[in-house]
Short mmCIF file of C-alpha atoms in Angstrom, two decimals:
data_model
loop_
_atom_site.label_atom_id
_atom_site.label_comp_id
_atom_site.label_asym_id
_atom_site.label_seq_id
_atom_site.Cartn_x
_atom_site.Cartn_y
_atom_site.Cartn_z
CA UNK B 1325 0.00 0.00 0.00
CA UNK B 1326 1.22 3.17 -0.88
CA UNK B 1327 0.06 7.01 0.33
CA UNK B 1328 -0.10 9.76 -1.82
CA UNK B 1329 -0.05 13.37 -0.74
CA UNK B 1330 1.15 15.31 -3.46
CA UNK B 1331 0.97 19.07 -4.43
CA UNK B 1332 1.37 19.97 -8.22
CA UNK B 1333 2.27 23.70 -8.56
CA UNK B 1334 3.23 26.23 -10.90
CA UNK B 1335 6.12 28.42 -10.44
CA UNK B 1336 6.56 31.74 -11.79
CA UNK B 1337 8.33 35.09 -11.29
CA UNK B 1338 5.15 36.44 -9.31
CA UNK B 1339 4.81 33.55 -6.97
CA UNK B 1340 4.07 30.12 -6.84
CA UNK B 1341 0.42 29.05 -7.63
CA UNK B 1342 -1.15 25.42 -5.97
CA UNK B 1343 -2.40 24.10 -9.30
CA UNK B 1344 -4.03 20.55 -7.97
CA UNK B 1345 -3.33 17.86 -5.08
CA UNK B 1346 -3.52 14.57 -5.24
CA UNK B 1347 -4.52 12.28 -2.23
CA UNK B 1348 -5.31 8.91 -2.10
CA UNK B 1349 -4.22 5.39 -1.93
CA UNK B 1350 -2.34 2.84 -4.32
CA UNK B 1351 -2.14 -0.99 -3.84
CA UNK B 1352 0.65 -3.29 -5.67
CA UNK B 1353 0.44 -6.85 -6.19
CA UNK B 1354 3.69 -8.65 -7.31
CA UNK B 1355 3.82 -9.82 -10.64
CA UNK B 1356 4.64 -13.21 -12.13
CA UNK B 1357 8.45 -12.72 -12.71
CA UNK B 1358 7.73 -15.23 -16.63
CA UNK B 1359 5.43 -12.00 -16.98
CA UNK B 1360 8.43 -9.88 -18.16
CA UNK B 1361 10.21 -12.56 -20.14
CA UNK B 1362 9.81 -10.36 -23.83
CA UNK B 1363 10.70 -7.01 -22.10
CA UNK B 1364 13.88 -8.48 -20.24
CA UNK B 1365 14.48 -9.83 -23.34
CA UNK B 1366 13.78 -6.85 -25.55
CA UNK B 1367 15.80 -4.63 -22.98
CA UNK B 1368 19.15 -6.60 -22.98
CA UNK B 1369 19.12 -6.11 -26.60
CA UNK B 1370 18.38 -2.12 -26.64
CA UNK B 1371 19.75 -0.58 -23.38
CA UNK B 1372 22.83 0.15 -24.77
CA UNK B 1373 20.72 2.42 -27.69
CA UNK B 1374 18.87 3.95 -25.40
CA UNK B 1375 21.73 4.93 -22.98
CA UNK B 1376 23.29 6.22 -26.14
CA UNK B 1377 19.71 8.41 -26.71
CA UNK B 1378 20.11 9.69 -23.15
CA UNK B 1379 23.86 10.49 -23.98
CA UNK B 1380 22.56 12.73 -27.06
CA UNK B 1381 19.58 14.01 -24.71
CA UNK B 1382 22.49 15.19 -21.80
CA UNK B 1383 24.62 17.05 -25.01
CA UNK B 1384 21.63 19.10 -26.75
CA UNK B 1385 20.40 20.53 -22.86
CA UNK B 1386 24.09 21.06 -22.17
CA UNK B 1387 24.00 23.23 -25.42
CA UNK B 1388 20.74 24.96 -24.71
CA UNK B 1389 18.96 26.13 -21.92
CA UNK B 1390 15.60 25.51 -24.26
CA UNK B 1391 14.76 23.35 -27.00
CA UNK B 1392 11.73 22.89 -29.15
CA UNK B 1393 10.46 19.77 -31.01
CA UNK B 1394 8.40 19.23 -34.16
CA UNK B 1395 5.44 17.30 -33.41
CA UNK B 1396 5.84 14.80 -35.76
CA UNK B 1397 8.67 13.90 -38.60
CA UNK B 1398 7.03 12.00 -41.74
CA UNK B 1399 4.10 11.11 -39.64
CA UNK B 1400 5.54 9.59 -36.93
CA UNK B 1401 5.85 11.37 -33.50
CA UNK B 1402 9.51 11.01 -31.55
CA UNK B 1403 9.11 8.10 -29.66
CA UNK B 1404 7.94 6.43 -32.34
CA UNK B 1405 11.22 7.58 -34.55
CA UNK B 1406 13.54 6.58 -31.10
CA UNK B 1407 11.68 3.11 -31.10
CA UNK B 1408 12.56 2.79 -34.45
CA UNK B 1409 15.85 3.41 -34.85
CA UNK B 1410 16.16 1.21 -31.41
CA UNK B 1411 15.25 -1.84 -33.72
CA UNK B 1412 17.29 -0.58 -36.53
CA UNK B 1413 20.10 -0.45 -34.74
CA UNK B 1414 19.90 -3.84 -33.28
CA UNK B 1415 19.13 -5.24 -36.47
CA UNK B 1416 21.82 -3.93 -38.36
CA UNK B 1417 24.34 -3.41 -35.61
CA UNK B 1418 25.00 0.19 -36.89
CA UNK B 1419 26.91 2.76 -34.54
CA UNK B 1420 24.50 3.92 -32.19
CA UNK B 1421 25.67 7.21 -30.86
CA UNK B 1422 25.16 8.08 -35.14
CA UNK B 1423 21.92 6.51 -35.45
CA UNK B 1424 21.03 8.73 -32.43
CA UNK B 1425 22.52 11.96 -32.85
CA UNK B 1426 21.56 11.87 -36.78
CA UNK B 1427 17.72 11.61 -35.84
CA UNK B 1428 17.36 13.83 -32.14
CA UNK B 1429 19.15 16.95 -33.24
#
């Protein structure tokens, strides 16, 4: 069982401003562990992709205080274009700090 007591609020240069709050109680039942068999799987094959995509993340906020995205490139929105190159990358066992820089800058 788990409490929450949370305040969400919205800061500004005129003062801080209690947008909501959020009581109440959670409950969590443990999982069978053969559950997660695909994503344990899938994860062994992309973390090293996606620690890659948090590398290029941590250089482009190091660069710039503010960045905007597109909302979608050819159709697709940007997690869908990360997931993609995820699988790309394992399938083809390209470079991934290229495959990631190329597409999140």
């Amino acid at each position: 069982m788990f409490e929450q007591d949370n305040q969400k609020i919205v800061r500004s240069a005129s003062g801080d401003k209690l947008l909501a709050r959020e009581k109440g109680y959670e409950e969590f039942t443990k999982a069978d562990e053969k559950e997660f068999a695909y994503a344990k799987s899938w994860w062994k094959e992309q973390q090293s992709y996606w620690a890659t995509v948090r590398r290029a993340w941590d250089d482009v906020f190091a660069q710039k205080e503010t960045v905007s995205l597109k909302s979608n490139l050819n159709g697709k929105v940007l997690f869908e274009k990360l997931f993609d190159l995820g699988d790309q990358s394992v399938k083809e066992n390209v470079t991934q700090i290229k495959a990631a820089k190329k597409h999140v800058r």
